[in-house]
Amino acid sequence: MLKSTRELLKSLNVNPENGSICTGTQWVTSTNTETINVHSPVDGSELGKVIYASESDYETVILKAQKAAEYWKTVPAPERGSIVRQYGIKLRAHKKELGKLVSLEMGKSYQEGLGEVQEMIDICDFAVGLSRQLYGLTMHSERPNHRMYEQWHPIGIVGIISAFNFPVAVWAWNSMIATVCGDVCVWKPSEKTPLTAIACHRLLESVITENKLPEGIFNLVIGNYKIGESLAKDKRIPMVSATGSTRMGKKVSEVVGARLGSSLLELGGNNAVIISEHANLDNALIAAVFGCVGTAGQRCTSTRRLLIHESIFETFKTKLVNAYGQLSIGNPLDENNHVGPLIDEDAVNAFTNAVEAVKNEGGEVLTGGEVLSGEGYESGCYVKPCIATAKNHFNIVQEETFGPIVYLIPYQTLDEAIQLQNDVKQGLSSAIFTDNIQEAERFLSAAGSDCGIANVNIGTSGAEIGGAFGGEKETGGGRESGSDAWKKYMRRQTNTINYGTDLPLAQGIKFDL
């Protein structure tokens, strides 16, 4: 391990050998003998070894969480918000170090790593305000001398299964909102990015200690898919939030649904940008390039398809290929580079397989598609972003490839473009670039995009925390982060109070004795 890496981990108080299971401030070294060697996709260096949690470790955590939930739901929401506020302050103080660790462990650029930590800070701010706005409604009763209203209560334990591509932000989206709602959280991070998870919980320790909170409000369990399966099956966990592939999400939904639990799913995306003949092509180009190659195409909101009006198809294609020729690929900690590595060898293989598949189906690779080697690319995880022409019905186009490959598809009319946009199994993010107001409004109408996110003159990638984030169809239907997504973490209760002296029944029913 490089000296600078050791110093970075030390600055965040990350020592994997101290334990992989945390119930607040108590770190437990698992009795399990199964370990994982954490390697950086940046240079292939080993960052550390982490011991997987065993089933008995998992049980220890859940018992602590159950006990903590009974206490936490009685704490006033603004006080719960104060804890989140203090954590946001810790994140601000360690933004650079945590952002650098995100970049080192996951492979995204340092600027994107900083941006991810800023998302955590922003959701803390949002959650603090939310802690004083967990509103219910008051309704008029049909019965005299009766009052009706609804209120929201904590649900208990929230299980969080997060993915490698946003190793800390998505946990914060869930946990900070759940915390102010009065829930306790059990987090299973991706086994590909456990060190950032440990760092997040290390930053929580002082907040927990300073406020004399009991163990079990914030819980971390590092393990493989078996821990995820335990979360999904556990009847003591009323809601499981899972981020990952559609394949994984279907399994979680099936298992949680079988016990009539609730799941919040954020799954795959196959996102398209429609580029109209009325578009500002300079802005469309910037959005397309970032959407296609940002995080090396490993965002669920990454742009996978560009639907380009036939009148500007050749012009925009040339602009895009030229822009790709200016991309700098290399160490993501070097701020001069635009594109970092893919997460691992499996991701590289999926990318190269997609490149071959689109050629086999009749598409043309215009640029990129190669695996890079030599000095600076020793990890074997660096690839050259690919642009290919294709048709929307190609099998490979219908699937999500988690890497920097984009398919260019011409269209003639806006109705055709919208149909192409919607004609995939996923429904996460979508966008149109046009200065024509009729086109923009048509795209946003009920007859337009069928995605959970629909943007005008903004790309598919990147979302503010103030809006609810999520998608439809095989994206899972979940909503996280802003707006009223908080309601998923609470249970609704309708209350009716009779303050009169008799007992009238609803619907005018008479029941005289």
XYZ file of C-alpha atoms in Angstrom:
513
model
C 0.000 0.000 0.000
C 1.302 3.447 -0.899
C 2.322 5.699 1.958
C -0.128 8.379 0.818
C -2.957 5.815 0.910
C -2.050 4.754 4.441
C -2.041 8.391 5.504
C -5.433 8.944 3.870
C -6.979 5.976 5.679
C -5.396 7.107 8.944
C -6.831 10.625 8.536
C -10.300 9.053 8.332
C -9.540 6.625 11.188
C -10.073 3.664 8.862
C -8.442 0.466 10.005
C -10.259 -2.517 8.455
C -8.636 -4.872 10.948
C -10.555 -3.198 13.774
C -13.740 -4.867 12.594
C -16.305 -5.036 9.831
C -19.414 -4.781 11.973
C -20.414 -1.602 13.788
C -23.444 -0.800 15.950
C -22.578 2.835 16.528
C -19.237 3.120 18.277
C -18.656 -0.578 18.946
C -16.607 -2.305 16.262
C -16.704 -6.083 16.306
C -14.172 -8.312 14.586
C -16.102 -11.145 13.030
C -15.522 -14.738 13.995
C -15.824 -15.452 10.281
C -12.606 -16.435 8.505
C -13.740 -15.218 5.071
C -11.974 -12.003 4.061
C -11.923 -9.778 1.017
C -8.871 -8.002 -0.319
C -9.864 -4.495 -1.320
C -8.006 -3.319 -4.428
C -8.097 0.087 -6.050
C -9.116 0.091 -9.719
C -6.849 3.120 -10.095
C -3.566 1.201 -9.952
C -4.496 -2.265 -8.719
C -2.872 -1.714 -5.329
C -4.287 -3.419 -2.264
C -5.979 -0.943 0.052
C -6.663 -3.391 2.858
C -8.382 -6.590 3.929
C -11.871 -6.696 5.346
C -13.445 -9.623 7.200
C -16.942 -10.547 6.089
C -19.639 -10.619 8.753
C -21.087 -14.000 9.698
C -24.733 -14.825 10.296
C -24.162 -14.619 14.049
C -22.629 -11.170 13.570
C -25.702 -10.144 11.605
C -27.952 -11.371 14.410
C -25.978 -9.344 16.968
C -26.497 -6.205 14.900
C -30.238 -6.743 14.416
C -30.811 -7.302 18.132
C -29.000 -4.027 18.901
C -31.008 -2.273 16.193
C -34.302 -3.572 17.579
C -33.510 -2.245 21.021
C -32.368 1.114 19.654
C -35.518 1.461 17.537
C -37.706 1.354 20.642
C -35.791 4.332 22.031
C -35.239 6.316 18.852
C -38.911 6.507 17.885
C -39.642 8.340 21.156
C -37.060 11.064 20.518
C -38.653 14.256 19.115
C -38.008 14.636 15.390
C -36.167 17.989 15.709
C -33.744 16.347 18.156
C -33.185 13.567 15.659
C -32.544 16.289 13.084
C -29.882 17.768 15.351
C -27.902 14.515 15.153
C -28.033 14.641 11.361
C -26.963 18.304 11.421
C -23.902 17.441 13.493
C -23.002 14.644 11.093
C -23.214 17.095 8.208
C -20.685 19.279 9.999
C -18.311 16.290 10.299
C -18.693 15.621 6.576
C -17.847 19.229 5.762
C -14.687 18.991 7.835
C -13.556 15.795 6.068
C -14.961 16.396 2.591
C -11.592 16.336 0.821
C -10.332 13.189 2.529
C -13.582 11.234 2.064
C -13.910 12.421 -1.537
C -10.384 11.233 -2.230
C -11.107 7.823 -0.697
C -14.240 7.502 -2.856
C -12.120 8.219 -5.905
C -9.386 5.817 -4.845
C -11.666 2.904 -3.954
C -14.338 3.299 -6.650
C -12.362 4.926 -9.472
C -14.458 8.018 -10.205
C -12.699 11.336 -10.693
C -11.673 13.323 -7.639
C -14.122 16.074 -8.599
C -16.918 13.511 -8.736
C -15.759 12.089 -5.407
C -16.026 15.555 -3.864
C -19.409 15.941 -5.513
C -20.619 12.715 -3.954
C -19.638 13.869 -0.471
C -21.352 17.187 -1.187
C -24.510 15.186 -1.934
C -24.206 13.712 1.548
C -23.864 17.182 3.045
C -26.827 18.446 1.041
C -29.085 15.576 2.107
C -28.115 16.217 5.734
C -29.229 19.834 5.331
C -32.455 18.701 3.666
C -33.151 16.140 6.391
C -32.597 18.680 9.170
C -35.282 20.920 7.685
C -37.506 17.917 7.111
C -37.317 17.014 10.808
C -39.695 19.919 11.482
C -41.972 19.215 8.504
C -43.187 15.625 8.836
C -46.695 16.830 8.182
C -49.973 14.935 8.259
C -53.402 16.138 7.132
C -56.620 17.114 8.876
C -59.859 16.028 7.192
C -63.492 16.966 7.843
C -65.509 14.134 9.318
C -68.976 13.265 8.018
C -70.059 12.702 11.627
C -70.879 15.579 13.980
C -68.477 16.317 16.834
C -65.730 14.219 15.244
C -62.248 15.193 14.120
C -60.181 13.212 11.594
C -56.522 13.537 10.877
C -53.542 11.464 9.781
C -50.075 11.271 11.228
C -46.847 9.496 10.386
C -44.887 7.173 12.671
C -41.453 5.513 12.357
C -41.454 2.022 10.864
C -38.524 0.676 12.928
C -35.498 -0.784 11.132
C -34.559 0.178 7.586
C -32.215 -2.147 5.707
C -29.974 -0.422 3.155
C -28.162 -2.306 0.389
C -26.002 0.077 -1.636
C -23.992 -0.275 -4.847
C -20.348 0.463 -5.631
C -20.892 3.351 -8.051
C -22.150 5.741 -5.361
C -20.600 4.101 -2.308
C -21.585 6.789 0.203
C -24.192 9.176 -1.237
C -27.001 6.649 -1.680
C -26.532 5.413 1.883
C -26.859 9.021 3.060
C -29.986 9.564 0.961
C -31.618 6.688 2.805
C -30.097 6.856 6.268
C -30.308 10.593 6.931
C -33.975 10.724 5.896
C -34.760 7.532 7.816
C -32.980 8.886 10.895
C -35.071 12.048 11.149
C -38.168 9.916 10.508
C -37.331 7.994 13.688
C -35.959 4.807 12.134
C -32.670 3.025 12.760
C -30.594 1.770 9.837
C -28.642 -1.369 9.011
C -26.298 -0.775 6.083
C -24.817 -3.455 3.866
C -22.430 -1.624 1.500
C -21.097 -3.090 -1.714
C -18.322 -5.587 -1.063
C -16.398 -3.708 -3.759
C -16.270 -0.487 -1.720
C -16.244 -1.324 2.014
C -13.582 1.189 3.116
C -15.684 4.237 2.306
C -18.482 2.700 4.369
C -16.140 2.236 7.309
C -15.001 5.848 6.934
C -18.613 7.090 7.037
C -19.260 5.230 10.282
C -15.991 6.424 11.797
C -17.184 9.986 11.263
C -20.425 9.096 13.051
C -18.652 7.857 16.161
C -17.883 11.225 17.710
C -21.449 12.454 17.071
C -22.832 9.357 18.787
C -20.426 9.725 21.713
C -20.923 13.468 22.174
C -24.700 13.028 22.269
C -24.569 9.892 24.470
C -26.690 7.935 22.005
C -27.257 4.229 22.531
C -25.712 1.636 20.262
C -27.799 0.398 17.359
C -29.146 3.560 15.741
C -26.556 3.461 12.935
C -25.354 -0.024 11.997
C -22.862 -1.347 9.456
C -22.542 -4.961 8.306
C -19.914 -5.720 5.662
C -20.443 -8.946 3.807
C -21.285 -10.600 0.530
C -24.678 -11.333 -1.005
C -25.603 -13.582 1.946
C -25.989 -10.547 4.203
C -28.239 -8.953 1.596
C -30.341 -12.094 1.529
C -30.628 -12.004 5.318
C -31.850 -8.412 5.226
C -34.430 -9.270 2.573
C -35.769 -12.290 4.473
C -35.795 -10.753 7.956
C -39.340 -10.081 9.179
C -37.912 -7.727 11.792
C -37.005 -5.300 8.996
C -40.185 -3.720 7.614
C -38.466 -1.951 4.716
C -35.408 -2.747 2.593
C -33.913 -0.148 0.261
C -31.790 -1.770 -2.453
C -29.711 -0.127 -5.161
C -28.169 -2.228 -7.908
C -28.938 -4.261 -10.993
C -32.449 -5.161 -12.105
C -31.571 -8.817 -11.606
C -30.648 -8.194 -7.973
C -33.673 -5.991 -7.410
C -36.082 -8.639 -8.655
C -34.681 -11.092 -6.111
C -34.957 -8.581 -3.275
C -38.500 -7.640 -4.281
C -39.575 -11.286 -4.450
C -38.160 -12.184 -1.044
C -39.351 -9.031 0.741
C -42.740 -9.230 -0.947
C -43.205 -12.852 0.113
C -43.236 -11.708 3.740
C -45.379 -8.653 2.828
C -42.543 -6.304 3.643
C -41.853 -3.065 1.787
C -39.001 -2.529 -0.644
C -37.563 0.616 -2.193
C -35.773 -0.317 -5.401
C -33.342 1.809 -7.435
C -32.271 -0.420 -10.308
C -30.988 -0.202 -13.868
C -31.338 2.603 -16.376
C -31.181 2.683 -20.171
C -31.318 6.415 -20.530
C -31.774 8.342 -23.751
C -31.274 11.950 -24.787
C -33.355 13.252 -27.685
C -31.439 15.865 -29.660
C -33.871 17.884 -31.764
C -33.095 19.874 -34.885
C -34.102 22.833 -32.686
C -31.455 22.064 -30.059
C -28.531 24.176 -28.915
C -25.930 21.696 -30.139
C -23.098 23.107 -28.039
C -25.023 22.492 -24.821
C -26.260 19.139 -26.057
C -22.688 18.075 -26.801
C -21.426 18.933 -23.305
C -24.345 17.113 -21.678
C -23.924 14.087 -23.922
C -20.217 13.703 -23.257
C -20.565 14.023 -19.492
C -23.612 11.767 -19.457
C -21.820 9.096 -21.477
C -18.362 9.072 -19.870
C -18.865 10.577 -16.387
C -17.950 7.968 -13.746
C -16.771 5.915 -16.752
C -20.399 5.276 -17.646
C -21.063 3.606 -14.291
C -24.017 5.718 -13.201
C -27.552 4.409 -13.294
C -28.347 7.741 -14.969
C -25.525 7.515 -17.532
C -26.562 8.282 -21.093
C -26.812 5.023 -23.054
C -28.627 6.203 -26.190
C -28.549 9.423 -28.222
C -31.649 9.840 -30.392
C -30.631 12.444 -32.973
C -32.840 14.099 -35.582
C -31.852 12.927 -39.029
C -31.244 16.478 -40.279
C -28.408 17.004 -37.780
C -27.313 13.397 -37.316
C -24.067 13.602 -39.277
C -23.181 17.009 -37.846
C -23.669 15.931 -34.244
C -21.974 12.588 -34.808
C -18.860 14.384 -36.048
C -18.908 16.783 -33.094
C -19.233 13.905 -30.624
C -16.417 11.841 -32.142
C -14.162 14.903 -32.120
C -15.026 15.589 -28.472
C -14.182 12.004 -27.523
C -10.814 12.484 -29.162
C -10.058 15.194 -26.586
C -10.826 13.035 -23.552
C -7.956 12.352 -21.191
C -8.112 8.870 -19.648
C -6.113 7.981 -16.572
C -5.685 8.243 -12.823
C -8.896 9.840 -11.498
C -6.982 11.611 -8.739
C -5.285 13.662 -11.475
C -7.764 16.470 -12.108
C -6.524 16.818 -15.695
C -8.122 13.469 -16.559
C -11.751 13.172 -17.629
C -12.247 9.403 -17.422
C -11.055 6.979 -14.760
C -11.173 3.189 -14.591
C -14.040 0.750 -14.499
C -14.540 -0.901 -11.128
C -13.046 -4.322 -11.940
C -12.257 -6.979 -14.540
C -15.889 -8.126 -14.755
C -16.946 -4.609 -15.723
C -14.239 -4.479 -18.381
C -15.425 -7.782 -19.834
C -19.038 -6.573 -19.922
C -17.891 -3.464 -21.805
C -15.842 -5.318 -24.418
C -18.631 -7.869 -24.864
C -21.061 -5.021 -25.584
C -18.706 -3.565 -28.172
C -18.522 -6.912 -29.968
C -22.262 -7.450 -29.656
C -23.230 -4.179 -31.311
C -20.883 -4.944 -34.216
C -22.329 -8.441 -34.560
C -25.860 -7.048 -34.711
C -24.973 -4.662 -37.529
C -23.864 -1.511 -35.738
C -20.690 0.421 -36.494
C -18.106 1.406 -33.895
C -17.086 4.983 -34.642
C -14.446 5.320 -31.959
C -13.204 3.582 -28.816
C -13.991 0.198 -27.391
C -10.432 -0.859 -26.565
C -8.924 -1.877 -23.227
C -5.934 0.330 -22.447
C -2.617 -1.047 -21.287
C 0.860 0.211 -20.499
C 2.124 2.842 -18.105
C -0.660 4.300 -15.988
C -3.088 1.531 -16.908
C -1.569 -1.317 -14.898
C -4.822 -2.209 -13.142
C -6.310 -3.374 -16.436
C -9.535 -1.474 -15.694
C -9.117 1.418 -18.120
C -11.035 1.442 -21.405
C -11.487 3.893 -24.245
C -15.087 5.179 -24.267
C -17.029 3.873 -27.246
C -19.460 5.488 -29.687
C -21.424 3.191 -31.995
C -24.291 3.544 -34.427
C -27.129 1.136 -33.752
C -30.853 0.490 -33.941
C -33.027 0.675 -30.875
C -34.276 -2.901 -31.201
C -30.779 -4.445 -31.081
C -30.553 -6.851 -28.160
C -27.462 -5.141 -26.771
C -29.133 -1.720 -26.991
C -32.087 -3.024 -25.018
C -29.769 -4.009 -22.154
C -27.887 -1.747 -19.758
C -24.114 -1.992 -20.083
C -22.507 -0.419 -17.038
C -19.680 1.251 -18.912
C -18.879 4.092 -21.317
C -20.632 2.925 -24.490
C -23.303 5.010 -26.220
C -25.475 4.172 -29.220
C -26.379 6.803 -31.833
C -29.850 6.350 -33.351
C -31.455 8.698 -35.922
C -35.135 9.691 -35.864
C -37.497 11.606 -38.141
C -40.353 12.905 -35.946
C -40.691 13.737 -32.272
C -43.372 11.080 -31.839
C -40.915 8.512 -33.223
C -38.172 9.754 -30.868
C -40.448 9.481 -27.825
C -41.479 5.991 -28.867
C -37.830 4.970 -29.198
C -37.031 6.594 -25.851
C -39.782 4.610 -24.125
C -39.227 1.330 -25.973
C -36.879 -0.223 -23.423
C -37.519 -2.171 -20.219
C -36.009 0.468 -17.952
C -37.468 3.861 -17.063
C -35.089 5.945 -14.979
C -33.801 9.138 -16.626
C -34.511 10.880 -19.913
C -33.846 14.217 -21.565
C -34.578 16.315 -24.628
C -32.541 19.171 -26.042
C -34.763 21.609 -27.900
C -35.544 25.324 -27.988
C -39.024 24.553 -29.292
C -41.530 24.911 -26.455
C -44.079 22.617 -28.096
C -41.500 19.825 -28.276
C -40.443 20.381 -24.672
C -43.989 20.303 -23.338
C -44.890 17.285 -25.449
C -41.881 15.432 -24.015
C -42.983 16.235 -20.444
C -46.653 15.398 -21.000
C -48.400 12.147 -20.104
C -47.858 11.098 -23.737
C -44.140 11.841 -23.500
C -41.298 10.273 -21.525
C -42.296 7.341 -19.320
C -39.289 7.780 -17.019
C -39.197 8.877 -13.404
C -36.889 11.738 -14.432
C -37.497 13.832 -17.549
C -35.295 16.846 -18.271
C -35.321 19.622 -20.849
C -31.992 21.048 -21.992
C -30.230 19.157 -19.192
C -28.628 15.731 -19.567
C -29.726 12.478 -17.967
C -26.876 12.292 -15.478
C -26.827 14.146 -12.193
C -29.783 15.049 -9.979
C -30.407 17.543 -7.193
C -31.356 16.149 -3.808
C -34.468 18.336 -3.552
C -36.376 16.204 -6.042
C -37.495 12.614 -5.576
C -35.050 10.298 -7.367
C -36.126 7.065 -9.026
C -37.712 5.445 -12.035
C -40.408 3.207 -13.441
C -40.671 -0.234 -15.088
C -37.573 -2.370 -14.443
C -35.938 0.550 -12.631
C -38.093 -0.563 -9.721
C -40.489 2.284 -8.995
C -38.650 3.514 -5.901
C -38.170 7.137 -4.870
C -35.363 8.417 -2.653
C -33.907 11.717 -1.504
C -36.126 14.804 -1.747
C -39.752 15.876 -2.203
C -42.043 13.571 -0.184
C -39.845 10.473 -0.525
C -39.637 10.537 3.293
C -43.078 8.922 3.483
C -41.559 5.587 2.431
C -39.667 5.499 5.733
C -42.768 6.002 7.875
C -46.174 4.420 8.371
C -49.363 6.379 7.896
C -51.996 6.306 10.624
C -55.528 7.732 10.301
C -57.061 8.964 13.579
C -60.662 9.835 14.382
C -61.635 11.488 17.654
C -65.210 11.635 18.934
C -65.523 14.600 21.268
C -69.294 14.432 21.487
C -71.611 12.703 23.967
C -73.187 10.158 21.591
C -71.914 7.637 19.068
C -73.043 8.297 15.478
C -71.827 5.672 12.992
C -70.293 6.322 9.600
C -72.470 6.206 6.458
C -75.501 6.950 8.614
C -75.776 3.360 9.856
C -78.165 2.853 12.765
C -77.377 0.251 15.409
C -79.732 0.847 18.301
C -79.748 -1.383 21.342
